[in-house]
């Protein structure tokens, strides 16, 4: 009998963390490395939010709280869903966890039985398949294409649904592609979902506030209220409020699901950090004007990166609607050799050689389920992005 659980063999260590580790090793060895792998804003948490946390500590808000969130935060989330998404939830239809990641775990642990399928459009956020696998479910991948802007077509969704489908994961704007669905594109999907009443929708709206060029974000249950009774609307403060380290994620959904999720959380972490919860109240209820200001900075960086990458030989980079990632194709570089003689047979070869020969760390598309692509996070300084793109241009120009 082995010591480690069989379930561990089903999952992979995070490829994004593996790239970051390799980049750090090369940096420690003296190489000048630019890291474009991290999925977090480079901005700091706003001062009013930090102050709310300090005030909470000074008030003695340092004890256990209700398992899935203090009433004040649940109310702030109810208000947020109403204000920004026209979604109506009661406080007992809200759950708060230690990051969106824990909320996802709770939802799948609470609902997945062996044989249950979860539809995941590719490219996908690296954690979805592994969370599904750890919770005993079966991920079903549906590939999208560069031509469709990495958006799932209604036909492909319809085809993927079986009697065993329990969940459909929807993520717009997407990590890693930055693709977002407009009203019409989303309506085409919700129409399909309305025809399959046994499928639940997990919509991951984490990048809701990071959209550009006047794009209007819309969430599935907002667009199709008929889905609200089987939709979990997931969000959090990590990306919009630059609060990745505070670990607060939340969701709204039907009471029976929310209650089941709280039961699981009560036997794992109990409440998310009391101090972080008070900071999240201020994030959601305090001034919001810095969000569009920061989004403008991200848009300028996106435009810079897309333009410079499209000048690199063999790279084709579409312009995404949101998030802080681009997902260019490196198909034009596959089958070539680097100046140091490395053959590029896959996107993994491409990113490994790019890191070793030019000191630019990006993540290969295979990690996100769609090749041959790579992901660049542009949540870093304009100077670093310019230099990284210059190096990518030089690297591609040197391929033979
Ligand atoms: C698409 C997506 N969903 C959820 C998360 C989880 O965020 P957190 O656990 O920080 O709330 C991330 C973080 O990278 C993400 O990219």
CSV table of C-alpha atoms and ligand atoms in Angstrom, one decimal:
chain,number,residue,atom,x,y,z
A,1,UNK,CA,0.0,0.0,0.0
A,2,UNK,CA,1.5,3.3,-1.1
A,3,UNK,CA,1.8,6.2,1.3
A,4,UNK,CA,0.5,8.9,-1.0
A,5,UNK,CA,-3.2,9.0,-2.0
A,6,UNK,CA,-4.1,7.8,-5.5
A,7,UNK,CA,-5.9,11.1,-6.1
A,8,UNK,CA,-2.5,12.8,-6.2
A,9,UNK,CA,-1.4,10.9,-9.2
A,10,UNK,CA,-4.4,12.4,-11.1
A,11,UNK,CA,-3.0,16.0,-11.0
A,12,UNK,CA,0.0,17.9,-12.2
A,13,UNK,CA,2.1,20.4,-10.4
A,14,UNK,CA,1.2,23.9,-11.6
A,15,UNK,CA,3.0,24.6,-14.9
A,16,UNK,CA,2.9,28.4,-14.3
A,17,UNK,CA,4.7,27.9,-11.0
A,18,UNK,CA,7.2,25.6,-12.7
A,19,UNK,CA,8.1,28.4,-15.2
A,20,UNK,CA,8.4,31.0,-12.4
A,21,UNK,CA,10.8,28.6,-10.5
A,22,UNK,CA,12.9,28.1,-13.6
A,23,UNK,CA,13.1,31.8,-14.2
A,24,UNK,CA,14.2,32.4,-10.6
A,25,UNK,CA,16.9,29.8,-10.9
A,26,UNK,CA,18.3,31.4,-14.0
A,27,UNK,CA,18.1,34.8,-12.4
A,28,UNK,CA,20.0,33.5,-9.3
A,29,UNK,CA,22.6,32.1,-11.7
A,30,UNK,CA,23.2,35.7,-13.0
A,31,UNK,CA,21.0,35.7,-16.1
A,32,UNK,CA,19.0,38.9,-16.9
A,33,UNK,CA,15.5,37.4,-16.8
A,34,UNK,CA,12.2,39.2,-17.5
A,35,UNK,CA,9.3,37.3,-15.9
A,36,UNK,CA,6.0,37.5,-17.8
A,37,UNK,CA,4.5,34.4,-16.2
A,38,UNK,CA,2.8,35.8,-13.1
A,39,UNK,CA,-1.0,36.2,-13.0
A,40,UNK,CA,-1.3,39.1,-10.7
A,41,UNK,CA,-1.6,42.9,-11.0
A,42,UNK,CA,1.7,44.8,-10.4
A,43,UNK,CA,-0.3,47.6,-8.7
A,44,UNK,CA,-0.5,47.9,-4.9
A,45,UNK,CA,-3.7,47.4,-2.9
A,46,UNK,CA,-5.3,50.9,-2.5
A,47,UNK,CA,-4.6,52.8,0.8
A,48,UNK,CA,-8.3,53.0,1.9
A,49,UNK,CA,-8.5,49.2,1.8
A,50,UNK,CA,-5.3,48.7,3.7
A,51,UNK,CA,-6.5,51.2,6.3
A,52,UNK,CA,-9.8,49.3,6.7
A,53,UNK,CA,-7.7,46.2,7.5
A,54,UNK,CA,-5.6,48.1,10.1
A,55,UNK,CA,-8.8,49.5,11.7
A,56,UNK,CA,-10.2,46.0,11.9
A,57,UNK,CA,-7.1,44.8,13.7
A,58,UNK,CA,-7.3,47.7,16.1
A,59,UNK,CA,-11.0,47.1,16.8
A,60,UNK,CA,-10.1,43.5,17.7
A,61,UNK,CA,-11.7,41.8,14.7
A,62,UNK,CA,-9.2,39.1,15.1
A,63,UNK,CA,-11.4,36.1,16.1
A,64,UNK,CA,-13.1,33.3,14.2
A,65,UNK,CA,-16.0,34.6,12.2
A,66,UNK,CA,-19.1,32.9,10.6
A,67,UNK,CA,-17.7,30.1,8.4
A,68,UNK,CA,-18.6,31.5,5.0
A,69,UNK,CA,-18.3,35.2,5.7
A,70,UNK,CA,-19.3,38.0,8.1
A,71,UNK,CA,-22.8,39.5,7.5
A,72,UNK,CA,-21.3,42.9,6.5
A,73,UNK,CA,-19.3,41.3,3.7
A,74,UNK,CA,-22.1,39.2,2.5
A,75,UNK,CA,-24.3,42.3,2.4
A,76,UNK,CA,-21.5,44.2,0.5
A,77,UNK,CA,-21.5,41.3,-2.0
A,78,UNK,CA,-25.3,41.3,-2.4
A,79,UNK,CA,-25.0,45.1,-3.1
A,80,UNK,CA,-22.2,44.5,-5.6
A,81,UNK,CA,-24.1,41.9,-7.6
A,82,UNK,CA,-27.1,44.2,-7.7
A,83,UNK,CA,-25.2,47.3,-8.6
A,84,UNK,CA,-22.8,45.9,-11.2
A,85,UNK,CA,-24.6,42.8,-12.6
A,86,UNK,CA,-28.3,43.3,-11.9
A,87,UNK,CA,-28.3,40.0,-10.1
A,88,UNK,CA,-30.5,39.6,-7.0
A,89,UNK,CA,-29.2,37.4,-4.2
A,90,UNK,CA,-30.2,37.2,-0.5
A,91,UNK,CA,-27.3,37.0,2.0
A,92,UNK,CA,-27.9,33.3,2.4
A,93,UNK,CA,-27.2,32.8,-1.3
A,94,UNK,CA,-23.7,34.2,-0.8
A,95,UNK,CA,-20.5,32.4,0.2
A,96,UNK,CA,-17.0,33.8,1.0
A,97,UNK,CA,-13.9,31.7,0.8
A,98,UNK,CA,-10.1,32.0,1.0
A,99,UNK,CA,-9.7,33.1,-2.6
A,100,UNK,CA,-11.8,32.2,-5.6
A,101,UNK,CA,-9.8,28.9,-5.7
A,102,UNK,CA,-11.3,27.7,-2.4
A,103,UNK,CA,-14.8,28.6,-3.6
A,104,UNK,CA,-14.3,26.5,-6.7
A,105,UNK,CA,-13.0,23.6,-4.6
A,106,UNK,CA,-16.1,23.9,-2.3
A,107,UNK,CA,-18.5,23.9,-5.3
A,108,UNK,CA,-17.0,20.8,-6.9
A,109,UNK,CA,-16.4,18.9,-3.7
A,110,UNK,CA,-20.0,19.5,-2.8
A,111,UNK,CA,-21.4,18.3,-6.1
A,112,UNK,CA,-19.2,15.9,-8.0
A,113,UNK,CA,-19.6,12.2,-8.0
A,114,UNK,CA,-17.5,9.7,-9.9
A,115,UNK,CA,-18.5,9.8,-13.6
A,116,UNK,CA,-19.8,13.4,-13.4
A,117,UNK,CA,-18.4,15.5,-16.3
A,118,UNK,CA,-17.3,19.1,-16.2
A,119,UNK,CA,-17.1,20.9,-19.6
A,120,UNK,CA,-14.0,23.2,-19.7
A,121,UNK,CA,-13.4,25.3,-22.9
A,122,UNK,CA,-9.7,25.3,-23.9
A,123,UNK,CA,-7.5,27.3,-23.4
A,124,UNK,CA,-8.4,27.2,-19.8
A,125,UNK,CA,-7.1,28.5,-16.4
A,126,UNK,CA,-4.6,25.8,-15.4
A,127,UNK,CA,-6.4,25.0,-12.1
A,128,UNK,CA,-9.8,24.0,-13.5
A,129,UNK,CA,-9.0,20.5,-14.6
A,130,UNK,CA,-6.9,19.7,-11.6
A,131,UNK,CA,-9.6,20.9,-9.1
A,132,UNK,CA,-12.2,18.8,-11.0
A,133,UNK,CA,-9.9,15.8,-10.9
A,134,UNK,CA,-9.1,16.2,-7.2
A,135,UNK,CA,-12.8,16.4,-6.5
A,136,UNK,CA,-13.5,13.1,-8.3
A,137,UNK,CA,-15.0,14.5,-11.5
A,138,UNK,CA,-14.0,14.1,-15.2
A,139,UNK,CA,-12.9,17.2,-17.1
A,140,UNK,CA,-14.2,17.4,-20.7
A,141,UNK,CA,-12.2,19.8,-22.8
A,142,UNK,CA,-13.6,21.6,-25.8
A,143,UNK,CA,-11.0,23.4,-27.9
A,144,UNK,CA,-11.6,26.9,-29.3
A,145,UNK,CA,-9.6,28.5,-32.1
A,146,UNK,CA,-7.7,31.6,-32.8
A,147,UNK,CA,-10.1,32.3,-35.6
A,148,UNK,CA,-13.1,32.3,-33.2
A,149,UNK,CA,-11.2,34.7,-30.9
A,150,UNK,CA,-10.8,31.7,-28.5
A,151,UNK,CA,-14.6,31.8,-27.9
A,152,UNK,CA,-16.6,28.6,-27.6
A,153,UNK,CA,-19.2,28.2,-30.3
A,154,UNK,CA,-22.8,27.1,-29.4
A,155,UNK,CA,-22.4,24.1,-31.6
A,156,UNK,CA,-19.3,22.9,-29.8
A,157,UNK,CA,-21.0,23.4,-26.4
A,158,UNK,CA,-24.1,21.5,-27.5
A,159,UNK,CA,-22.0,18.6,-28.8
A,160,UNK,CA,-20.0,18.3,-25.6
A,161,UNK,CA,-23.1,18.0,-23.3
A,162,UNK,CA,-24.0,14.4,-22.3
A,163,UNK,CA,-26.4,13.0,-19.7
A,164,UNK,CA,-23.3,12.9,-17.4
A,165,UNK,CA,-22.5,16.6,-17.7
A,166,UNK,CA,-22.9,18.3,-14.3
A,167,UNK,CA,-21.2,21.6,-14.8
A,168,UNK,CA,-20.1,24.0,-17.6
A,169,UNK,CA,-17.2,26.3,-16.6
A,170,UNK,CA,-17.4,29.7,-18.2
A,171,UNK,CA,-14.6,32.3,-17.8
A,172,UNK,CA,-14.9,35.7,-19.5
A,173,UNK,CA,-12.6,37.6,-19.8
A,174,UNK,CA,-10.5,34.5,-19.9
A,175,UNK,CA,-7.2,33.5,-18.3
A,176,UNK,CA,-5.1,32.8,-20.4
A,177,UNK,CA,-6.5,34.2,-23.7
A,178,UNK,CA,-8.1,37.5,-22.5
A,179,UNK,CA,-11.1,36.7,-24.7
A,180,UNK,CA,-14.4,38.0,-23.5
A,181,UNK,CA,-18.0,37.2,-24.7
A,182,UNK,CA,-20.3,40.0,-25.8
A,183,UNK,CA,-24.0,39.8,-25.3
A,184,UNK,CA,-24.8,38.0,-28.5
A,185,UNK,CA,-22.0,35.5,-28.2
A,186,UNK,CA,-23.0,34.7,-24.6
A,187,UNK,CA,-26.7,34.5,-25.6
A,188,UNK,CA,-25.9,31.9,-28.1
A,189,UNK,CA,-24.4,29.8,-25.3
A,190,UNK,CA,-27.1,30.4,-22.7
A,191,UNK,CA,-29.7,29.4,-25.4
A,192,UNK,CA,-27.9,26.0,-25.6
A,193,UNK,CA,-27.8,25.8,-21.8
A,194,UNK,CA,-31.5,26.5,-21.5
A,195,UNK,CA,-32.2,23.4,-23.6
A,196,UNK,CA,-30.1,21.2,-21.2
A,197,UNK,CA,-31.8,21.7,-17.8
A,198,UNK,CA,-29.4,19.3,-15.9
A,199,UNK,CA,-26.3,21.3,-16.6
A,200,UNK,CA,-25.1,23.8,-13.9
A,201,UNK,CA,-23.1,26.8,-14.9
A,202,UNK,CA,-20.0,28.0,-13.0
A,203,UNK,CA,-19.2,31.4,-14.3
A,204,UNK,CA,-15.8,32.7,-13.2
A,205,UNK,CA,-16.1,36.5,-13.5
A,206,UNK,CA,-12.8,37.2,-11.8
A,207,UNK,CA,-11.6,39.6,-14.6
A,208,UNK,CA,-14.9,41.4,-15.0
A,209,UNK,CA,-13.5,44.8,-14.4
A,210,UNK,CA,-10.5,44.4,-16.7
A,211,UNK,CA,-12.1,45.0,-20.2
A,212,UNK,CA,-11.1,47.5,-22.8
A,213,UNK,CA,-12.3,49.6,-25.7
A,214,UNK,CA,-15.8,50.1,-24.4
A,215,UNK,CA,-16.5,46.3,-24.1
A,216,UNK,CA,-19.5,45.7,-21.8
A,217,UNK,CA,-19.2,42.8,-19.5
A,218,UNK,CA,-22.2,40.6,-18.9
A,219,UNK,CA,-22.6,37.5,-16.6
A,220,UNK,CA,-24.7,34.5,-17.7
A,221,UNK,CA,-27.5,34.7,-15.1
A,222,UNK,CA,-27.8,38.4,-15.8
A,223,UNK,CA,-28.3,37.8,-19.5
A,224,UNK,CA,-30.5,34.7,-19.0
A,225,UNK,CA,-32.4,34.9,-15.7
A,226,UNK,CA,-33.8,31.5,-16.4
A,227,UNK,CA,-30.3,30.0,-15.6
A,228,UNK,CA,-30.1,31.7,-12.2
A,229,UNK,CA,-31.4,28.6,-10.4
A,230,UNK,CA,-28.5,26.5,-11.6
A,231,UNK,CA,-25.7,29.1,-11.8
A,232,UNK,CA,-22.8,29.8,-9.4
A,233,UNK,CA,-21.5,33.3,-10.1
A,234,UNK,CA,-17.9,33.4,-8.9
A,235,UNK,CA,-15.9,36.5,-8.3
A,236,UNK,CA,-13.3,37.9,-5.9
A,237,UNK,CA,-11.2,40.9,-5.0
A,238,UNK,CA,-7.8,39.5,-6.2
A,239,UNK,CA,-7.6,41.0,-9.7
A,240,UNK,CA,-9.9,44.1,-9.7
A,241,UNK,CA,-8.6,45.4,-6.3
A,242,UNK,CA,-5.0,44.2,-6.6
A,243,UNK,CA,-5.6,42.0,-3.5
A,244,UNK,CA,-4.1,38.6,-4.5
A,245,UNK,CA,-2.4,38.0,-1.2
A,246,UNK,CA,-5.5,38.8,0.9
A,247,UNK,CA,-7.2,35.7,-0.2
A,248,UNK,CA,-10.9,36.6,-0.5
A,249,UNK,CA,-13.1,35.1,-3.2
A,250,UNK,CA,-16.9,34.8,-3.2
A,251,UNK,CA,-19.9,33.5,-5.1
A,252,UNK,CA,-23.6,33.9,-5.4
A,253,UNK,CA,-25.9,30.9,-6.1
A,254,UNK,CA,-28.8,28.8,-5.1
A,255,UNK,CA,-29.2,28.3,-1.3
A,256,UNK,CA,-28.9,24.5,-1.3
A,257,UNK,CA,-25.5,24.7,-3.1
A,258,UNK,CA,-24.2,27.6,-0.9
A,259,UNK,CA,-25.2,25.6,2.2
A,260,UNK,CA,-23.4,22.5,1.0
A,261,UNK,CA,-20.3,24.6,0.2
A,262,UNK,CA,-20.3,26.1,3.7
A,263,UNK,CA,-20.5,22.6,5.2
A,264,UNK,CA,-17.3,21.6,3.4
A,265,UNK,CA,-15.5,24.9,4.4
A,266,UNK,CA,-16.5,24.3,8.0
A,267,UNK,CA,-14.4,21.2,8.0
A,268,UNK,CA,-11.4,22.6,6.1
A,269,UNK,CA,-10.3,26.2,6.7
A,270,UNK,CA,-13.4,27.6,8.5
A,271,UNK,CA,-13.7,31.3,7.9
A,272,UNK,CA,-11.4,33.3,5.5
A,273,UNK,CA,-9.1,35.7,7.4
A,274,UNK,CA,-11.3,38.1,9.5
A,275,UNK,CA,-9.0,41.0,8.7
A,276,UNK,CA,-9.1,40.3,4.9
A,277,UNK,CA,-12.9,40.2,5.1
A,278,UNK,CA,-13.1,43.7,6.5
A,279,UNK,CA,-10.7,44.9,3.8
A,280,UNK,CA,-12.9,43.3,1.2
A,281,UNK,CA,-16.0,45.2,2.6
A,282,UNK,CA,-14.1,48.4,2.0
A,283,UNK,CA,-13.0,47.3,-1.4
A,284,UNK,CA,-16.6,46.6,-2.5
A,285,UNK,CA,-18.2,49.6,-0.8
A,286,UNK,CA,-15.4,52.2,-1.0
A,287,UNK,CA,-14.4,54.3,-4.0
A,288,UNK,CA,-14.3,52.4,-7.3
A,289,UNK,CA,-12.8,55.1,-9.5
A,290,UNK,CA,-9.2,53.7,-9.5
A,291,UNK,CA,-10.5,50.6,-11.3
A,292,UNK,CA,-11.1,52.2,-14.8
A,293,UNK,CA,-7.9,54.2,-14.3
A,294,UNK,CA,-5.9,51.1,-13.8
A,295,UNK,CA,-7.8,49.4,-16.7
A,296,UNK,CA,-6.6,52.2,-19.0
A,297,UNK,CA,-3.0,51.4,-18.0
A,298,UNK,CA,-3.5,47.7,-18.8
A,299,UNK,CA,-5.1,48.6,-22.1
A,300,UNK,CA,-2.1,50.7,-23.2
A,301,UNK,CA,0.2,47.8,-22.2
A,302,UNK,CA,-1.9,45.4,-24.1
A,303,UNK,CA,-1.8,47.5,-27.3
A,304,UNK,CA,2.0,47.8,-27.0
A,305,UNK,CA,2.5,44.1,-26.5
A,306,UNK,CA,0.1,43.1,-29.3
A,307,UNK,CA,1.7,45.5,-31.8
A,308,UNK,CA,5.3,44.5,-30.9
A,309,UNK,CA,4.5,40.8,-31.0
A,310,UNK,CA,2.8,41.0,-34.4
A,311,UNK,CA,6.1,42.5,-35.7
A,312,UNK,CA,7.9,39.3,-34.6
A,313,UNK,CA,8.5,36.8,-37.4
A,314,UNK,CA,6.3,33.7,-37.0
A,315,UNK,CA,4.1,35.2,-34.2
A,316,UNK,CA,0.4,35.9,-34.6
A,317,UNK,CA,-1.1,37.8,-31.7
A,318,UNK,CA,-4.9,38.6,-31.6
A,319,UNK,CA,-6.1,41.6,-29.6
A,320,UNK,CA,-8.0,40.3,-26.6
A,321,UNK,CA,-11.0,42.2,-25.0
A,322,UNK,CA,-9.9,41.9,-21.4
A,323,UNK,CA,-7.8,40.4,-18.5
A,324,UNK,CA,-4.1,41.1,-18.5
A,325,UNK,CA,-2.9,38.3,-20.8
A,326,UNK,CA,-2.3,37.8,-24.5
A,327,UNK,CA,-2.2,34.4,-26.1
A,328,UNK,CA,-0.2,34.6,-29.3
A,329,UNK,CA,0.3,31.7,-31.7
A,330,UNK,CA,3.9,30.6,-32.3
A,331,UNK,CA,2.9,28.2,-35.1
A,332,UNK,CA,5.2,30.1,-37.5
A,333,UNK,CA,8.2,29.2,-35.4
A,334,UNK,CA,7.6,25.5,-34.9
A,335,UNK,CA,9.8,23.3,-37.0
A,336,UNK,CA,12.6,25.9,-36.9
A,337,UNK,CA,16.0,26.0,-35.1
A,338,UNK,CA,17.3,28.6,-32.7
A,339,UNK,CA,20.7,30.3,-33.3
A,340,UNK,CA,22.1,27.9,-30.6
A,341,UNK,CA,20.8,24.9,-32.6
A,342,UNK,CA,17.8,24.0,-30.5
A,343,UNK,CA,15.0,22.5,-32.6
A,344,UNK,CA,11.5,23.9,-31.8
A,345,UNK,CA,9.1,21.1,-32.0
A,346,UNK,CA,6.4,22.4,-29.7
A,347,UNK,CA,5.3,25.5,-27.8
A,348,UNK,CA,7.1,24.1,-24.8
A,349,UNK,CA,10.4,24.0,-26.8
A,350,UNK,CA,9.7,27.6,-27.9
A,351,UNK,CA,9.2,29.0,-24.4
A,352,UNK,CA,12.2,27.0,-22.9
A,353,UNK,CA,14.5,28.3,-25.6
A,354,UNK,CA,13.2,31.8,-25.3
A,355,UNK,CA,13.9,31.7,-21.6
A,356,UNK,CA,17.4,30.1,-21.9
A,357,UNK,CA,18.5,32.1,-24.9
A,358,UNK,CA,16.8,35.5,-24.4
A,359,UNK,CA,15.9,35.5,-20.7
A,360,UNK,CA,12.1,36.0,-21.2
A,361,UNK,CA,9.8,33.8,-19.1
A,362,UNK,CA,6.4,33.1,-20.6
A,363,UNK,CA,4.1,30.0,-20.2
A,364,UNK,CA,3.6,27.5,-23.0
A,365,UNK,CA,0.1,26.9,-24.4
A,366,UNK,CA,0.1,23.2,-23.7
A,367,UNK,CA,-0.3,24.1,-20.0
A,368,UNK,CA,-3.6,25.8,-20.8
A,369,UNK,CA,-4.8,23.0,-23.1
A,370,UNK,CA,-4.3,24.6,-26.5
A,371,UNK,CA,-1.1,24.5,-28.7
A,372,UNK,CA,1.0,26.0,-30.3
A,373,UNK,CA,0.5,29.2,-28.3
A,374,UNK,CA,2.1,30.9,-25.3
A,375,UNK,CA,0.7,33.2,-22.6
A,376,UNK,CA,2.2,36.5,-21.8
A,377,UNK,CA,1.0,38.4,-18.6
A,378,UNK,CA,1.3,42.1,-19.3
A,379,UNK,CA,0.8,43.0,-15.6
A,380,UNK,CA,4.3,44.4,-15.4
A,381,UNK,CA,6.0,47.7,-16.2
A,382,UNK,CA,5.9,49.2,-19.7
A,383,UNK,CA,9.8,49.2,-19.8
A,384,UNK,CA,10.0,45.5,-19.0
A,385,UNK,CA,7.3,44.7,-21.6
A,386,UNK,CA,9.1,46.7,-24.3
A,387,UNK,CA,12.4,45.0,-23.6
A,388,UNK,CA,10.8,41.6,-23.4
A,389,UNK,CA,9.0,42.1,-26.8
A,390,UNK,CA,12.3,43.4,-28.4
A,391,UNK,CA,14.0,40.2,-27.2
A,392,UNK,CA,11.1,38.0,-28.6
A,393,UNK,CA,11.4,39.9,-31.9
A,394,UNK,CA,15.2,39.2,-31.9
A,395,UNK,CA,14.7,35.5,-31.0
A,396,UNK,CA,12.2,35.0,-33.8
A,397,UNK,CA,14.3,36.8,-36.3
A,398,UNK,CA,17.2,34.5,-35.5
A,399,UNK,CA,15.2,31.2,-36.2
A,400,UNK,CA,16.2,29.3,-39.3
B,1,LIG,C1,-9.6,32.7,-14.1
B,1,LIG,C2,-9.2,32.7,-12.6
B,1,LIG,N1,-10.1,32.3,-11.7
B,1,LIG,C3,-9.8,32.3,-10.4
B,1,LIG,C4,-8.6,32.7,-10.0
B,1,LIG,C5,-8.4,32.5,-8.5
B,1,LIG,O1,-8.2,33.7,-7.9
B,1,LIG,P1,-8.0,33.8,-6.3
B,1,LIG,O2,-7.9,32.5,-5.7
B,1,LIG,O3,-6.8,34.7,-6.0
B,1,LIG,O4,-9.3,34.5,-5.8
B,1,LIG,C6,-7.6,33.1,-10.8
B,1,LIG,C7,-6.3,33.4,-10.4
B,1,LIG,O5,-5.3,33.4,-11.1
B,1,LIG,C8,-7.9,33.1,-12.2
B,1,LIG,O6,-7.0,33.5,-13.1
